[in-house]
Coordinates of C-alpha atoms in Angstrom, one line a residue:
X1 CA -89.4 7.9 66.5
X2 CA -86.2 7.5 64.3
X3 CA -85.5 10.3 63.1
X4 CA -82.9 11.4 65.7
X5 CA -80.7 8.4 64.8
X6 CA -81.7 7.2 61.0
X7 CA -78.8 7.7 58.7
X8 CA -80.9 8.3 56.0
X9 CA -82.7 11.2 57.6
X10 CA -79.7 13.4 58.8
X11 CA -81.3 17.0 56.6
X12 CA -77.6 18.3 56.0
X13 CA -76.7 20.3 53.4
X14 CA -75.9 17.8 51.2
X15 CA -79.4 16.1 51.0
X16 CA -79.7 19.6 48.9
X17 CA -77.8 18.1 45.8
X18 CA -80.4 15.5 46.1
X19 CA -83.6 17.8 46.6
X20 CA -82.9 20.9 44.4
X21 CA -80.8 19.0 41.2
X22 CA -82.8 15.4 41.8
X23 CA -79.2 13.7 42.0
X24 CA -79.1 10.6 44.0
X25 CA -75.3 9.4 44.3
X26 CA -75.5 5.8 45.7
X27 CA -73.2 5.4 49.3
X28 CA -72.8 9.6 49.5
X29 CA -76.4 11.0 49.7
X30 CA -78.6 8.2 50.1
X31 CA -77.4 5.0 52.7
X32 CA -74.5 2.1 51.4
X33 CA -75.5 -1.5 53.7
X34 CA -71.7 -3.3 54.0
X35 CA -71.4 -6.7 55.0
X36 CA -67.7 -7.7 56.4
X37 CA -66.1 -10.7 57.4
X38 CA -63.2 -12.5 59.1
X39 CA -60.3 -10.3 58.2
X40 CA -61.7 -8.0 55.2
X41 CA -60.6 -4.5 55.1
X42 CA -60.9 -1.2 54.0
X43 CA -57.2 0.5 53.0
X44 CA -56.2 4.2 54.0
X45 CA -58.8 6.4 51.7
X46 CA -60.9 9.4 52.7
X47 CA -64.5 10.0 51.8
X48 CA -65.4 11.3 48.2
X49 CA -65.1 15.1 47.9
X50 CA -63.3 15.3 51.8
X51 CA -67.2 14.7 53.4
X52 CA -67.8 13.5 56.4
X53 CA -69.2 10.1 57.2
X54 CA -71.2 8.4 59.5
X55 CA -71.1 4.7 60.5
X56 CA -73.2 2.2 62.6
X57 CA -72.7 -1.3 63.2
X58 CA -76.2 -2.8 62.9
X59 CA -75.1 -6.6 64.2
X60 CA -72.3 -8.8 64.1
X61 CA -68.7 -9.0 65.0
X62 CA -66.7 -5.4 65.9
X63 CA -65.2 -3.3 63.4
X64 CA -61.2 -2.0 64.5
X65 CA -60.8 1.6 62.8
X66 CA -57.3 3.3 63.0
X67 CA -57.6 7.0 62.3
X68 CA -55.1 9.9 60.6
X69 CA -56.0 13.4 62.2
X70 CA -57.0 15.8 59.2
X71 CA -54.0 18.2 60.1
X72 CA -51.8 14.7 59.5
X73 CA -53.1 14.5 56.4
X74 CA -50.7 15.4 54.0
X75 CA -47.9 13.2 56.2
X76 CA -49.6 10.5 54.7
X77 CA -49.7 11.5 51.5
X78 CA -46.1 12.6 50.9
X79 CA -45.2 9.2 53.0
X80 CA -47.1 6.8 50.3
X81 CA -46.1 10.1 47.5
X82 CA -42.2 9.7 47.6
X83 CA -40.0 8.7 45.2
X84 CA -38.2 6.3 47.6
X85 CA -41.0 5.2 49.6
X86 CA -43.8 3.1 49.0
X87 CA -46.0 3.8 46.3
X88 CA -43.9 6.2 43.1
X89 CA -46.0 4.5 40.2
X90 CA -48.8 4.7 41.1
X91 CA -48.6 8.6 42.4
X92 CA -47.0 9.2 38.9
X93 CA -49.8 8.5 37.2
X94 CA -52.5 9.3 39.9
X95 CA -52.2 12.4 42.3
X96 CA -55.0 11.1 44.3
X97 CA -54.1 7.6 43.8
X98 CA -55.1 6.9 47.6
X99 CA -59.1 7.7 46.8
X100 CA -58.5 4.0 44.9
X101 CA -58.8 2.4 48.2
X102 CA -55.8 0.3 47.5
X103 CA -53.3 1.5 49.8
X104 CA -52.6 -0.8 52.6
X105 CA -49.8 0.5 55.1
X106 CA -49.1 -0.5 58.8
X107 CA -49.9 1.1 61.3
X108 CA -46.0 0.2 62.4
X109 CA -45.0 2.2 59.6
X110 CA -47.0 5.0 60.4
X111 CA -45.0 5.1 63.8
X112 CA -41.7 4.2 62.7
X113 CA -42.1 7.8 60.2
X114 CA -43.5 9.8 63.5
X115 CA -47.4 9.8 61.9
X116 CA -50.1 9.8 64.6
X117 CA -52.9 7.8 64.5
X118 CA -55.6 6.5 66.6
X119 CA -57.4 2.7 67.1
X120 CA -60.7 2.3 67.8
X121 CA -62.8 -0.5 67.8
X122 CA -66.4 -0.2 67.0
X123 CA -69.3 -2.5 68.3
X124 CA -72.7 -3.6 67.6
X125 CA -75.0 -0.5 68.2
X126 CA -72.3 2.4 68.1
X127 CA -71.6 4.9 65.8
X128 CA -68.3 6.0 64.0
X129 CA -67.8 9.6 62.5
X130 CA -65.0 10.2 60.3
X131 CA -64.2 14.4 59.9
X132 CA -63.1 16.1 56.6
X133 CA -59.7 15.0 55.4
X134 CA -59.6 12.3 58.1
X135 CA -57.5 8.8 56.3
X136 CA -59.0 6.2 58.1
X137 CA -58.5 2.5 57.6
X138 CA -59.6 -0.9 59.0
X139 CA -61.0 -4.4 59.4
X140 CA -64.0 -7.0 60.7
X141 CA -63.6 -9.3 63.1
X142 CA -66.1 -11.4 61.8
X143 CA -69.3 -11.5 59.8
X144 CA -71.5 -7.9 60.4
X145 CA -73.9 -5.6 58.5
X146 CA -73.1 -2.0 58.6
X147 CA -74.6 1.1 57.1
X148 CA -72.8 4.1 56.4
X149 CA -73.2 7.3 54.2
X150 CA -71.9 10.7 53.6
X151 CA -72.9 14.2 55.1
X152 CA -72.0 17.8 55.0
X153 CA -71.8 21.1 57.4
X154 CA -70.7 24.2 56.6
X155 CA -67.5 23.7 58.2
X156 CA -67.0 20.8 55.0
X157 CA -67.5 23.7 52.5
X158 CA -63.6 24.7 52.5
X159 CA -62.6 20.9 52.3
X160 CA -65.1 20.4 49.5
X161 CA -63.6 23.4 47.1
X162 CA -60.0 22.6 48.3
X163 CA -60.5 17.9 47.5
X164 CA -58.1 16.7 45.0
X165 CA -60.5 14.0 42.7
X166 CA -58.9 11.0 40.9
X167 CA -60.2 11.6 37.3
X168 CA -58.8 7.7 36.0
X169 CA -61.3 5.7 38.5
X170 CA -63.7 4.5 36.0
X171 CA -65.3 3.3 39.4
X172 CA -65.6 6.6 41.4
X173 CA -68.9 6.4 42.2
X174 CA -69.0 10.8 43.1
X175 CA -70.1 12.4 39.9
X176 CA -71.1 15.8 41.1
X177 CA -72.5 16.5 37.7
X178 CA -76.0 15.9 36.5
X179 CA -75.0 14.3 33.0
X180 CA -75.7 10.5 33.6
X181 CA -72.3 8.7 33.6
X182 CA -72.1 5.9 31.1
X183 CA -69.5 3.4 32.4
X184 CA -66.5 2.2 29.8
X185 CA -64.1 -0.4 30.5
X186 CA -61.7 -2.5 28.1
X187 CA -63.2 -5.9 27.9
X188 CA -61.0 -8.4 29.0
X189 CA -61.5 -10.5 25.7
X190 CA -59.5 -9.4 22.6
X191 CA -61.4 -8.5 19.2
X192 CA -59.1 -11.4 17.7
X193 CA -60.9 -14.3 20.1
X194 CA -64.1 -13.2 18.6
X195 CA -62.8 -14.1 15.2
X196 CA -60.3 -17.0 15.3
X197 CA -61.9 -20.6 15.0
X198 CA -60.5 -23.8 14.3
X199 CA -62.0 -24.0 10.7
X200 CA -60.6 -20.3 9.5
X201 CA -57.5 -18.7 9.2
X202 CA -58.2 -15.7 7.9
X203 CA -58.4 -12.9 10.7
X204 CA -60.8 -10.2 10.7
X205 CA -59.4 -7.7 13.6
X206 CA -62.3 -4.7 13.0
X207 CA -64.1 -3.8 16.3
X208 CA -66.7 -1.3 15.1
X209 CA -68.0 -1.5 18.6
X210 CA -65.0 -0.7 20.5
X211 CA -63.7 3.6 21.1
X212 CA -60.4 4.7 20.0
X213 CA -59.2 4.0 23.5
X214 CA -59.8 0.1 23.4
X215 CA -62.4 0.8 26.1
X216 CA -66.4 -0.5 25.5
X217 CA -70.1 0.7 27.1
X218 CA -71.6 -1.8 29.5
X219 CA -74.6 -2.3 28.8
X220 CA -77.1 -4.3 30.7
X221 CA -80.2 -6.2 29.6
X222 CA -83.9 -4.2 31.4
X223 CA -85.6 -7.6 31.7
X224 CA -83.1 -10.2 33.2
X225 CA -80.3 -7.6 34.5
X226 CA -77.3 -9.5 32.8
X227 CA -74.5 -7.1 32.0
X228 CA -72.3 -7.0 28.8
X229 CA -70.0 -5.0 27.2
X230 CA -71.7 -4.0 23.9
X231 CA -68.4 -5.1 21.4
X232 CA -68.6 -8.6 23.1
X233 CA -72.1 -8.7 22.7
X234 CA -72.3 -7.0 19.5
X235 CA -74.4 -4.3 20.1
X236 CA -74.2 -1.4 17.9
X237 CA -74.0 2.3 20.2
X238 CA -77.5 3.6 18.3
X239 CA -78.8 0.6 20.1
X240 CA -76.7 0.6 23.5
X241 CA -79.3 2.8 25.0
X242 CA -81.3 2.4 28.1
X243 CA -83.8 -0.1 27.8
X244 CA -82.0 -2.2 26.1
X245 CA -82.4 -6.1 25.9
X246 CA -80.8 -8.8 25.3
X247 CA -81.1 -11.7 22.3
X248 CA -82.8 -14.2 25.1
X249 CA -85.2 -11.7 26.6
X250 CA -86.0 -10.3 23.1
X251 CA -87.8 -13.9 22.0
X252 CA -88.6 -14.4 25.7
X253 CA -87.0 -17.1 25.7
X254 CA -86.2 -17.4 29.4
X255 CA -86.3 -21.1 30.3
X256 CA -83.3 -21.6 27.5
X257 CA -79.8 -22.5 28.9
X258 CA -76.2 -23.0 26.9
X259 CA -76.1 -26.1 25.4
X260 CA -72.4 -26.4 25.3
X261 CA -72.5 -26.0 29.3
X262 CA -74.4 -26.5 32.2
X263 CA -74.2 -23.0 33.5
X264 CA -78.0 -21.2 34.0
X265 CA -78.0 -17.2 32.4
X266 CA -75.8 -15.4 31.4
X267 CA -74.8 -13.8 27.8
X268 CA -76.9 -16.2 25.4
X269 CA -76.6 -15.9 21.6
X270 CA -78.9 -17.9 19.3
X271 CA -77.3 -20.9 17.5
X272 CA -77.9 -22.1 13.8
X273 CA -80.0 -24.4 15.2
X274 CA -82.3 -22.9 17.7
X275 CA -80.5 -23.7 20.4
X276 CA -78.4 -20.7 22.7
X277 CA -75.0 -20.9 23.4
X278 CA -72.9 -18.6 25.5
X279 CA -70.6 -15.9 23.9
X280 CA -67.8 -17.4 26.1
X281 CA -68.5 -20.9 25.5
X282 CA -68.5 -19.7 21.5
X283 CA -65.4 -17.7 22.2
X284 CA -63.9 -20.8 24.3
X285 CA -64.8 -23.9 21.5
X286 CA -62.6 -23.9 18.9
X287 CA -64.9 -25.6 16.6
X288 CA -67.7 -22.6 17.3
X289 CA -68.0 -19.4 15.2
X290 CA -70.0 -16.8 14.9
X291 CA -71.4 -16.1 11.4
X292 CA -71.9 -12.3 11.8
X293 CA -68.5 -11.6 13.5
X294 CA -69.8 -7.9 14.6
X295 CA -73.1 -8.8 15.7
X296 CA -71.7 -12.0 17.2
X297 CA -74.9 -14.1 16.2
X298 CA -76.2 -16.1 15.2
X299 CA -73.4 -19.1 16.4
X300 CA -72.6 -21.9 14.5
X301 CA -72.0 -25.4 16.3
X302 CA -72.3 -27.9 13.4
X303 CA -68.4 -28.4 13.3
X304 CA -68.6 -29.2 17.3
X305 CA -68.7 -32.7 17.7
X306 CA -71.4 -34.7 19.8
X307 CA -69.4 -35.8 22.5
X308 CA -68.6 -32.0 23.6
X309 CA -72.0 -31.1 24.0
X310 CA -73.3 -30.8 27.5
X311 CA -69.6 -32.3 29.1
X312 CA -71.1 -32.9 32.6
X313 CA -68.8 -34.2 35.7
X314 CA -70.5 -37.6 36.7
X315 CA -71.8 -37.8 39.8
X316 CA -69.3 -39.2 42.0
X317 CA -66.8 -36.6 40.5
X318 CA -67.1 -33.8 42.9
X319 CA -64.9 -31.1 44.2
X320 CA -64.0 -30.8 47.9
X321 CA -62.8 -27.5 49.7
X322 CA -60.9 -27.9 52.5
X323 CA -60.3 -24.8 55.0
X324 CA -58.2 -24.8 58.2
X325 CA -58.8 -24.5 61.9
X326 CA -57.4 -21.1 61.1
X327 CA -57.3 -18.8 58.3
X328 CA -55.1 -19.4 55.1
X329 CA -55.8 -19.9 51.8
X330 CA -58.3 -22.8 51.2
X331 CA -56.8 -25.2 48.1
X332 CA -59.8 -27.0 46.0
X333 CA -59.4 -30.2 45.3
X334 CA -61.0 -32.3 41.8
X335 CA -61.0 -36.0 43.0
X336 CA -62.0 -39.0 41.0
X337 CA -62.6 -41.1 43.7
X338 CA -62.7 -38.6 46.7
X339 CA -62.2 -39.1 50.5
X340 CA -65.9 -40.4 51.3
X341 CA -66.3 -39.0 55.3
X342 CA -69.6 -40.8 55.5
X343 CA -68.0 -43.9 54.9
X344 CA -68.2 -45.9 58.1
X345 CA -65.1 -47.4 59.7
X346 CA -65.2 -50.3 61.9
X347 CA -63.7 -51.8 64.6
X348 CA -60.4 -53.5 63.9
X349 CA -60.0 -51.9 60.5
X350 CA -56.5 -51.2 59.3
X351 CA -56.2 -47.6 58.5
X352 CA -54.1 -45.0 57.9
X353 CA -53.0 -42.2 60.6
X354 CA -50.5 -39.6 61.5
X355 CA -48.2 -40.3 64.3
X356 CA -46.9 -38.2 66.9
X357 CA -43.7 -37.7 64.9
X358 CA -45.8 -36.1 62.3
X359 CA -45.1 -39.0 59.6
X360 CA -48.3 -41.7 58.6
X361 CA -48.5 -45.1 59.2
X362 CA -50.7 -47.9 58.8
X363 CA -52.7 -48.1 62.3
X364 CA -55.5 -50.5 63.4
X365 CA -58.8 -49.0 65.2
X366 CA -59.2 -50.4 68.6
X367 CA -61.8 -48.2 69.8
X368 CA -64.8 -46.2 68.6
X369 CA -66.2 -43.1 70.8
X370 CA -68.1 -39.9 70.3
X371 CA -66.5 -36.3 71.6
X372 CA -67.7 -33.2 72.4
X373 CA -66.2 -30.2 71.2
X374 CA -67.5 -26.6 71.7
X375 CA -67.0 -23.6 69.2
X376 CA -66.3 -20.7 70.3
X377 CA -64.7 -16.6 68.7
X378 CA -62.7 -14.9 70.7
X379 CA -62.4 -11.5 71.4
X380 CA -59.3 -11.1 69.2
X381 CA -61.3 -12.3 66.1
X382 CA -59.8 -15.9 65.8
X383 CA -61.8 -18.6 66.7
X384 CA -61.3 -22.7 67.6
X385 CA -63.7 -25.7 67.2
X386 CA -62.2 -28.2 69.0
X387 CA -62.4 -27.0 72.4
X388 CA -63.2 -29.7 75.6
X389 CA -66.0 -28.7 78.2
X390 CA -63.8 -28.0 80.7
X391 CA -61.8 -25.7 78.5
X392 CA -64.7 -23.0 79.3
X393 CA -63.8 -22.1 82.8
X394 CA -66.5 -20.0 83.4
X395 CA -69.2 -22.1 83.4
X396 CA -69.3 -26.1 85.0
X397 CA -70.4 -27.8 81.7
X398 CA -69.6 -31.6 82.5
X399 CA -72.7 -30.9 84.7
X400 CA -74.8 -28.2 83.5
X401 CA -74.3 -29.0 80.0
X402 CA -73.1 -25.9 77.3
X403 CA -74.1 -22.5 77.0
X404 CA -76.5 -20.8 75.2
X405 CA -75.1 -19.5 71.4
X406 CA -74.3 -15.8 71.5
X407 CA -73.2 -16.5 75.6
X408 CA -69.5 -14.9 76.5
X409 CA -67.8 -17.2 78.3
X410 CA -63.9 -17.5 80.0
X411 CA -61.7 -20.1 78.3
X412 CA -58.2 -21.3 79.3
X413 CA -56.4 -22.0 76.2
X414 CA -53.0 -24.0 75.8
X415 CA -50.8 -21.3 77.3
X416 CA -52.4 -21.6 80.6
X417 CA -54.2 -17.8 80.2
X418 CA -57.8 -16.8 80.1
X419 CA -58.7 -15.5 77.0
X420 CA -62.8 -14.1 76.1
X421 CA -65.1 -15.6 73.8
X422 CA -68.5 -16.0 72.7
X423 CA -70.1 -19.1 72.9
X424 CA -71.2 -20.5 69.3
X425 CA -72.2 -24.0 69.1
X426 CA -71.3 -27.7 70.9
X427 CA -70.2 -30.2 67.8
X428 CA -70.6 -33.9 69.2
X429 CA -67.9 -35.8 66.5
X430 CA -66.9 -39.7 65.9
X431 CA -63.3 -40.1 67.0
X432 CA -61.7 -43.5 66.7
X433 CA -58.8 -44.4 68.4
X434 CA -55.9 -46.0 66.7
X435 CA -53.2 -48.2 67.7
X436 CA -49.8 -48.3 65.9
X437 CA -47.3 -50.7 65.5
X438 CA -45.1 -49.3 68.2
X439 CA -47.9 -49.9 70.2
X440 CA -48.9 -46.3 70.9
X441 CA -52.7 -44.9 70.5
X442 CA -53.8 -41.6 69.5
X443 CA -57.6 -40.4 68.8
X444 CA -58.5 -39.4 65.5
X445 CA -61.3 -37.2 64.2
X446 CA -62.6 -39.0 60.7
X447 CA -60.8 -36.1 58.6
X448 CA -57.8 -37.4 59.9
X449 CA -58.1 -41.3 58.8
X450 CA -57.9 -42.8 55.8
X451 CA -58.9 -46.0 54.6
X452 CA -56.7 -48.3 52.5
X453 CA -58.9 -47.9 49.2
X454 CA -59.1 -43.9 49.4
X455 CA -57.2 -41.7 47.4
X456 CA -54.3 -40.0 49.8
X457 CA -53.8 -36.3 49.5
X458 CA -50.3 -35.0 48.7
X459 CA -49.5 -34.3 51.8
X460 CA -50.4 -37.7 53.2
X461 CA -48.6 -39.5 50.6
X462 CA -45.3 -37.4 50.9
X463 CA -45.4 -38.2 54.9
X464 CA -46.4 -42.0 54.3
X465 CA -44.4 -44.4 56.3
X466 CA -43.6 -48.2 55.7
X467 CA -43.8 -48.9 59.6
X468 CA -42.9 -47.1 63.3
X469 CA -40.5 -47.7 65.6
X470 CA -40.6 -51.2 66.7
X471 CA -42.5 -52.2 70.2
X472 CA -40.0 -55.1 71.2
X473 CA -37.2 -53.7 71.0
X474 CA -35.9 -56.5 73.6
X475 CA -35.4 -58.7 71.3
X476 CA -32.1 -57.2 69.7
X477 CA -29.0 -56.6 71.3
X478 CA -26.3 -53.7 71.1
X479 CA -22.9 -53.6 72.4
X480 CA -22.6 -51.6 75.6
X481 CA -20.2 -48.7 74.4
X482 CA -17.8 -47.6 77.5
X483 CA -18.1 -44.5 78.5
X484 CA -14.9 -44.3 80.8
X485 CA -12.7 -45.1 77.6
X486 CA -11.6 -41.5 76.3
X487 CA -10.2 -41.2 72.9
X488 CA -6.1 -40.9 73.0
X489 CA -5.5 -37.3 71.8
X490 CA -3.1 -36.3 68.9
X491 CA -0.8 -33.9 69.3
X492 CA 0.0 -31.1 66.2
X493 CA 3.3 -31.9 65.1
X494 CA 3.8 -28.1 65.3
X495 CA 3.6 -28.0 68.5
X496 CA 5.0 -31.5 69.7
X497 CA 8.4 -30.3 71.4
X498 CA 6.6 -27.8 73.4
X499 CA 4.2 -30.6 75.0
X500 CA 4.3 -32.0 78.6
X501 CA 3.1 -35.3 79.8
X502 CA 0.3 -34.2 82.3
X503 CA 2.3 -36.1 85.0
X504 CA 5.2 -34.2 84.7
X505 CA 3.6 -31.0 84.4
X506 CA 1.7 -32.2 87.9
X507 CA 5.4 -32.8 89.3
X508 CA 6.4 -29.5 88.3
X509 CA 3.2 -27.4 89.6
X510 CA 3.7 -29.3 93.3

């Protein structure tokens, strides 16, 4: 029986705005499902209308929480509020600029200005309540899947009359009134795109479409779900109503892609031709136009030359992302002739290799092995992939082999401590070892090689070396410097006539 414990069955007082007006606000009467991952967060807010809220952690990684009492409340508002704070702009021209969920501050700060607070950190199969008023803000350690939702006593009542909205959040998604909200944004796309090609130069800047403000309705389309605002589509507001479809769906013509990309969906407009083309890829060819400028259809190509159509990457062109043992931004790189890891490398081959003084050289493999590496996230949220079998220390796995994934294991990392983990997966990887011209060998994982005909990344090529230090050094000779010999001090002029020879002065002091 899950009643006692189903979210979606708590029978407070708010479930009777959904039962008595038939008003079903999505995330604060009916359940929101959140998934989270490594280091996303949520930044200081508090619920819609001051509610309450319920949390639970269906699987995954924990959830850290840091709390604000409700009688602390206002501390953290005039703390963000204040002129020479943190935040002035934006409380200028939003009182409740904090229900924007933007506002990230430490919990450091929070303590340096005498705040409260409390951390918490919330697991698979718990719940978190959050009270009336209550600022709360946090993070994931990892991937999870929560559910949450709002709820209401009568204690909330007070809070409820007394909750200051933020009326410039096109986004809010609380809209205590029964009037359907019709969502209006300012496309991103000036009216002046729409009508400047490469074969006019007179500019029409009408929008009959747009509102006063600059903003525009989104629309979207009741058979295929794509989403528009209705001046970049050209949809005039006697026909922006629900139910409305777009140009593809309209002639069911579903199996028709751009033919100026190779994109799938999306905003399709017919062509002079039949063919569909997307408003952006109309917008983005200079050579395109639309012949009715308001409706934005149909779209002539006939100035686009051949060779533009359909501009495909060939197949060996590919894009390779790259992400660290740790996280940090990830950098995408478009390579012509990319680093091919399947490549094989054999034995003897001349490669190139970083050193241990962090520069690369040209190396020759002298020996080919496989390693196993386990991966394992620990407790803290971080995680490594190159650990050795006897790094786990709670379990013998040279002989019994690794654990099971999900297992918590003990791990002694570089420091010498003892950290907690859980178990993930064992990763058996090619490693070659290389020999320099110095004559010293490191291991190498494949990433970490590079043949003589591959491409060299930045980095690589800003490090590259001619050659190491030399291995026989026996062969050259230096003059011994002596040691004994000390430089004959000079003496400042200035102070010449009051110097004494040391073995006079030795005379004197016996």
């Amino acid at each position: 029986h899950v009643d006692d414990w189903n979210i979606g069955h708590l029978n407070t007082i708010l479930d009777v705005v959904e039962r008595e007006s038939g008003i079903t606000i999505e995330g604060v009467n009916t359940p929101y499902l959140y998934f989270g991952m490594w280091k996303t967060s949520f930044a200081w807010h508090t619920e819609d209308m001051d509610l309450y809220s319920i949390n639970y952690l269906h699987f995954g990684e924990p959830k850290s929480w840091y709390s604000i009492p409700p009688e602390h409340g206002k501390r953290l508002e005039r703390l963000a509020k204040g002129e020479s704070r943190f935040f002035p702009g934006s409380a200028q021209s939003c009182e409740a600029f904090l229900r924007h969920k933007m506002t990230v501050i430490s919990p450091f700060i929070l303590k340096k200005y005498g705040i409260p607070f409390d951390k918490v950190t919330q697991e698979a199969g718990e719940f978190m309540v959050t009270f009336p008023y209550g600022y709360h803000a946090g993070f994931n350690h990892g991937f999870n899947c929560a559910e949450s939702t709002n709820f209401a006593t009568l204690r909330w009542i007070e809070y409820g009359k007394q909750a200051v909205l933020s009326h410039c959040e096109a986004q809010s998604k609380t809209d205590m009134s029964p009037v359907a909200f019709q969502l209006r944004t300012k496309p991103l796309i000036p009216e002046m795109c729409f009508t400047t090609t490469s074969c006019n130069t007179e500019l029409n800047l009408s929008a009959p479409f747009l509102e006063e403000d600059g903003t525009s309705l989104l629309i979207s389309c009741r058979k295929c779900n794509v989403c528009v605002h209705a001046s970049c589509y050209g949809v005039p507001k006697d026909k922006a109503v629900e139910g409305w479809m777009c140009s593809r769906c309209e002639e069911d013509a579903m199996t028709q892609d751009c033919c100026l990309c190779t994109l799938r969906g999306g905003a399709l407009q017919k062509a002079n031709d039949n063919r569909w083309v997307h408003v952006m890829c109309a917008v983005a060819i200079a050579e395109a136009k639309f012949v009715n400028i308001a409706e934005r259809r149909p779209v002539d190509i006939s100035k686009i030359p051949l060779m533009r159509f359909r501009l495909v990457l060939h197949r060996k062109y590919f894009v390779e992302f790259i992400c660290g043992d740790r996280p940090k931004a990830a950098s995408s790189i478009l390579s012509l002739q990319g680093k091919d890891a399947d490549r094989d490398i054999v034995l003897g081959q001349t490669v190139i290799a970083k050193h241990k003084n962090g520069r690369y050289y040209q190396s020759e493999v002298v020996k080919l092995t496989k390693e196993t590496f386990y991966e394992v996230n620990f407790d803290d949220g971080s995680f490594s992939d190159n650990l050795f079998p006897e790094d786990i220390v709670s379990r013998d796995c040279l002989n019994l082999g690794p654990p099971a994934a999900g297992d918590i294991v003990q791990v002694r990392w570089t420091d010498g401590l003892v950290y907690g983990a859980k178990f993930v997966a064992s990763h058996t990887i090619q490693m070659y070892q290389v020999e320099f011209e110095d004559g010293s060998q490191l291991p190498a994982k494949r990433d970490d090689v590079y043949t003589l005909d591959e491409e060299l990344p930045k980095k690589v090529k800003s490090r590259l070396s001619v050659a190491s230090d030399m291995r026989f050094t026996e062969i050259f000779t230096e003059q011994e410097v002596k040691q004994e010999v000390k430089r004959q001090r000079v003496i400042n002029s200035r102070y010449r006539e009051d110097y004494i020879e040391p073995a006079l002065y030795r005379a004197i002091m016996e």
